[in-house]
Amino acid sequence: MIIFMISLIMMILASLISKKTFMDREKSSPFECGFDPKSPTRLPFSLQFFLIAIIFLIFDVEITLLVPLILTMKTVNFLSFLKITYFFLVVLLIGLYHEWNQGALNWAH
């Protein structure tokens, strides 16, 4: 409890003492030798890349969920192991089919 109180006091003091920054339009705009920028400063974000990255993360997590199934194969009834594994793989394949059907896996639209 004492450690919690000390850390809380330190955080409050740090936020009170810290230098405050105010966002100014001129300071937050890009600087190119005193001239206005010729092109946009930020590149457009590729939504297709973001979608592929999210799909990769989802399927990567699902693959990591498959690893414990392999480790529990010896301790569980083989028939129930097959049912669980089959169900899990069917869900994966349905998700993959849905993404493919929606056109999320096509790079050129």
PDB file of N, CA and C in Angstrom, residues 5 7 13 17 19-21 23 26 31 37-38 45 47 52 57 61 67 69 71-72 91 95 98 100 102 104 107:
ATOM      1  N   MET A   5       1.031   4.261  -2.848  1.00  0.00           N
ATOM      2  CA  MET A   5       0.853   5.684  -2.525  1.00  0.00           C
ATOM      3  C   MET A   5       2.046   6.505  -2.993  1.00  0.00           C
ATOM      4  N   SER A   7       4.139   5.795  -5.448  1.00  0.00           N
ATOM      5  CA  SER A   7       4.136   5.889  -6.907  1.00  0.00           C
ATOM      6  C   SER A   7       3.035   6.822  -7.404  1.00  0.00           C
ATOM      7  N   LEU A  13       2.987  14.439  -9.030  1.00  0.00           N
ATOM      8  CA  LEU A  13       3.998  15.492  -9.029  1.00  0.00           C
ATOM      9  C   LEU A  13       4.642  15.657 -10.406  1.00  0.00           C
ATOM     10  N   ILE A  17       4.582  19.151 -12.504  1.00  0.00           N
ATOM     11  CA  ILE A  17       5.843  19.858 -12.741  1.00  0.00           C
ATOM     12  C   ILE A  17       6.234  19.852 -14.219  1.00  0.00           C
ATOM     13  N   LYS A  19       6.696  20.149 -18.198  1.00  0.00           N
ATOM     14  CA  LYS A  19       6.511  21.281 -19.103  1.00  0.00           C
ATOM     15  C   LYS A  19       5.313  21.002 -19.995  1.00  0.00           C
ATOM     16  N   LYS A  20       4.418  21.933 -20.038  1.00  0.00           N
ATOM     17  CA  LYS A  20       3.235  21.780 -20.870  1.00  0.00           C
ATOM     18  C   LYS A  20       3.554  22.274 -22.277  1.00  0.00           C
ATOM     19  N   THR A  21       3.095  21.537 -23.263  1.00  0.00           N
ATOM     20  CA  THR A  21       3.271  21.970 -24.647  1.00  0.00           C
ATOM     21  C   THR A  21       1.914  22.298 -25.229  1.00  0.00           C
ATOM     22  N   MET A  23      -0.180  23.063 -28.688  1.00  0.00           N
ATOM     23  CA  MET A  23      -0.118  22.820 -30.121  1.00  0.00           C
ATOM     24  C   MET A  23      -0.398  24.125 -30.863  1.00  0.00           C
ATOM     25  N   GLU A  26       1.429  26.720 -36.601  1.00  0.00           N
ATOM     26  CA  GLU A  26       2.700  26.951 -37.291  1.00  0.00           C
ATOM     27  C   GLU A  26       3.766  25.964 -36.826  1.00  0.00           C
ATOM     28  N   PHE A  31       8.197  22.101 -42.046  1.00  0.00           N
ATOM     29  CA  PHE A  31       9.012  23.251 -42.404  1.00  0.00           C
ATOM     30  C   PHE A  31       9.959  22.869 -43.533  1.00  0.00           C
ATOM     31  N   PRO A  37       5.003  23.619 -47.971  1.00  0.00           N
ATOM     32  CA  PRO A  37       5.368  22.322 -48.555  1.00  0.00           C
ATOM     33  C   PRO A  37       4.762  22.147 -49.942  1.00  0.00           C
ATOM     34  N   LYS A  38       5.529  21.503 -50.839  1.00  0.00           N
ATOM     35  CA  LYS A  38       5.065  21.300 -52.210  1.00  0.00           C
ATOM     36  C   LYS A  38       4.132  20.107 -52.338  1.00  0.00           C
ATOM     37  N   PHE A  45      -2.372   6.223 -46.406  1.00  0.00           N
ATOM     38  CA  PHE A  45      -2.291   4.924 -45.747  1.00  0.00           C
ATOM     39  C   PHE A  45      -2.990   3.878 -46.601  1.00  0.00           C
ATOM     40  N   LEU A  47      -5.110   0.966 -47.044  1.00  0.00           N
ATOM     41  CA  LEU A  47      -6.101   0.191 -46.312  1.00  0.00           C
ATOM     42  C   LEU A  47      -5.961  -1.295 -46.612  1.00  0.00           C
ATOM     43  N   ILE A  52      -4.636  -6.844 -44.744  1.00  0.00           N
ATOM     44  CA  ILE A  52      -3.806  -8.049 -44.804  1.00  0.00           C
ATOM     45  C   ILE A  52      -3.076  -8.259 -43.482  1.00  0.00           C
ATOM     46  N   LEU A  57      -2.577 -11.337 -38.424  1.00  0.00           N
ATOM     47  CA  LEU A  57      -2.580 -11.437 -36.962  1.00  0.00           C
ATOM     48  C   LEU A  57      -3.652 -12.396 -36.467  1.00  0.00           C
ATOM     49  N   VAL A  61      -2.717 -15.855 -34.504  1.00  0.00           N
ATOM     50  CA  VAL A  61      -3.215 -16.197 -33.163  1.00  0.00           C
ATOM     51  C   VAL A  61      -3.926 -17.544 -33.188  1.00  0.00           C
ATOM     52  N   VAL A  67      -1.354 -25.108 -31.221  1.00  0.00           N
ATOM     53  CA  VAL A  67      -0.202 -25.768 -30.590  1.00  0.00           C
ATOM     54  C   VAL A  67      -0.597 -26.535 -29.332  1.00  0.00           C
ATOM     55  N   LEU A  69      -3.322 -27.970 -28.737  1.00  0.00           N
ATOM     56  CA  LEU A  69      -4.054 -29.166 -29.145  1.00  0.00           C
ATOM     57  C   LEU A  69      -3.091 -30.324 -29.407  1.00  0.00           C
ATOM     58  N   LEU A  71      -0.171 -30.706 -28.019  1.00  0.00           N
ATOM     59  CA  LEU A  71       0.423 -31.130 -26.748  1.00  0.00           C
ATOM     60  C   LEU A  71      -0.543 -31.950 -25.896  1.00  0.00           C
ATOM     61  N   THR A  72      -1.850 -31.707 -26.045  1.00  0.00           N
ATOM     62  CA  THR A  72      -2.831 -32.450 -25.242  1.00  0.00           C
ATOM     63  C   THR A  72      -3.328 -33.705 -25.931  1.00  0.00           C
ATOM     64  N   VAL A  91     -13.629 -23.892 -38.641  1.00  0.00           N
ATOM     65  CA  VAL A  91     -13.828 -22.468 -38.364  1.00  0.00           C
ATOM     66  C   VAL A  91     -12.753 -21.640 -39.067  1.00  0.00           C
ATOM     67  N   GLY A  95     -13.499 -18.921 -42.081  1.00  0.00           N
ATOM     68  CA  GLY A  95     -12.992 -17.546 -42.009  1.00  0.00           C
ATOM     69  C   GLY A  95     -12.144 -17.188 -43.216  1.00  0.00           C
ATOM     70  N   HIS A  98     -14.441 -16.747 -46.178  1.00  0.00           N
ATOM     71  CA  HIS A  98     -15.163 -15.472 -46.077  1.00  0.00           C
ATOM     72  C   HIS A  98     -14.276 -14.307 -46.516  1.00  0.00           C
ATOM     73  N   TRP A 100     -11.706 -14.440 -48.487  1.00  0.00           N
ATOM     74  CA  TRP A 100     -11.460 -14.592 -49.915  1.00  0.00           C
ATOM     75  C   TRP A 100     -12.686 -14.157 -50.713  1.00  0.00           C
ATOM     76  N   GLN A 102     -14.956 -12.000 -49.775  1.00  0.00           N
ATOM     77  CA  GLN A 102     -15.119 -10.556 -49.651  1.00  0.00           C
ATOM     78  C   GLN A 102     -14.100  -9.779 -50.480  1.00  0.00           C
ATOM     79  N   ALA A 104     -10.830  -9.575 -49.765  1.00  0.00           N
ATOM     80  CA  ALA A 104      -9.785  -8.981 -48.924  1.00  0.00           C
ATOM     81  C   ALA A 104      -8.407  -9.496 -49.287  1.00  0.00           C
ATOM     82  N   TRP A 107      -5.056  -8.147 -54.212  1.00  0.00           N
ATOM     83  CA  TRP A 107      -4.294  -6.897 -54.141  1.00  0.00           C
ATOM     84  C   TRP A 107      -4.805  -5.885 -55.150  1.00  0.00           C
TER      85      TRP A 107
END
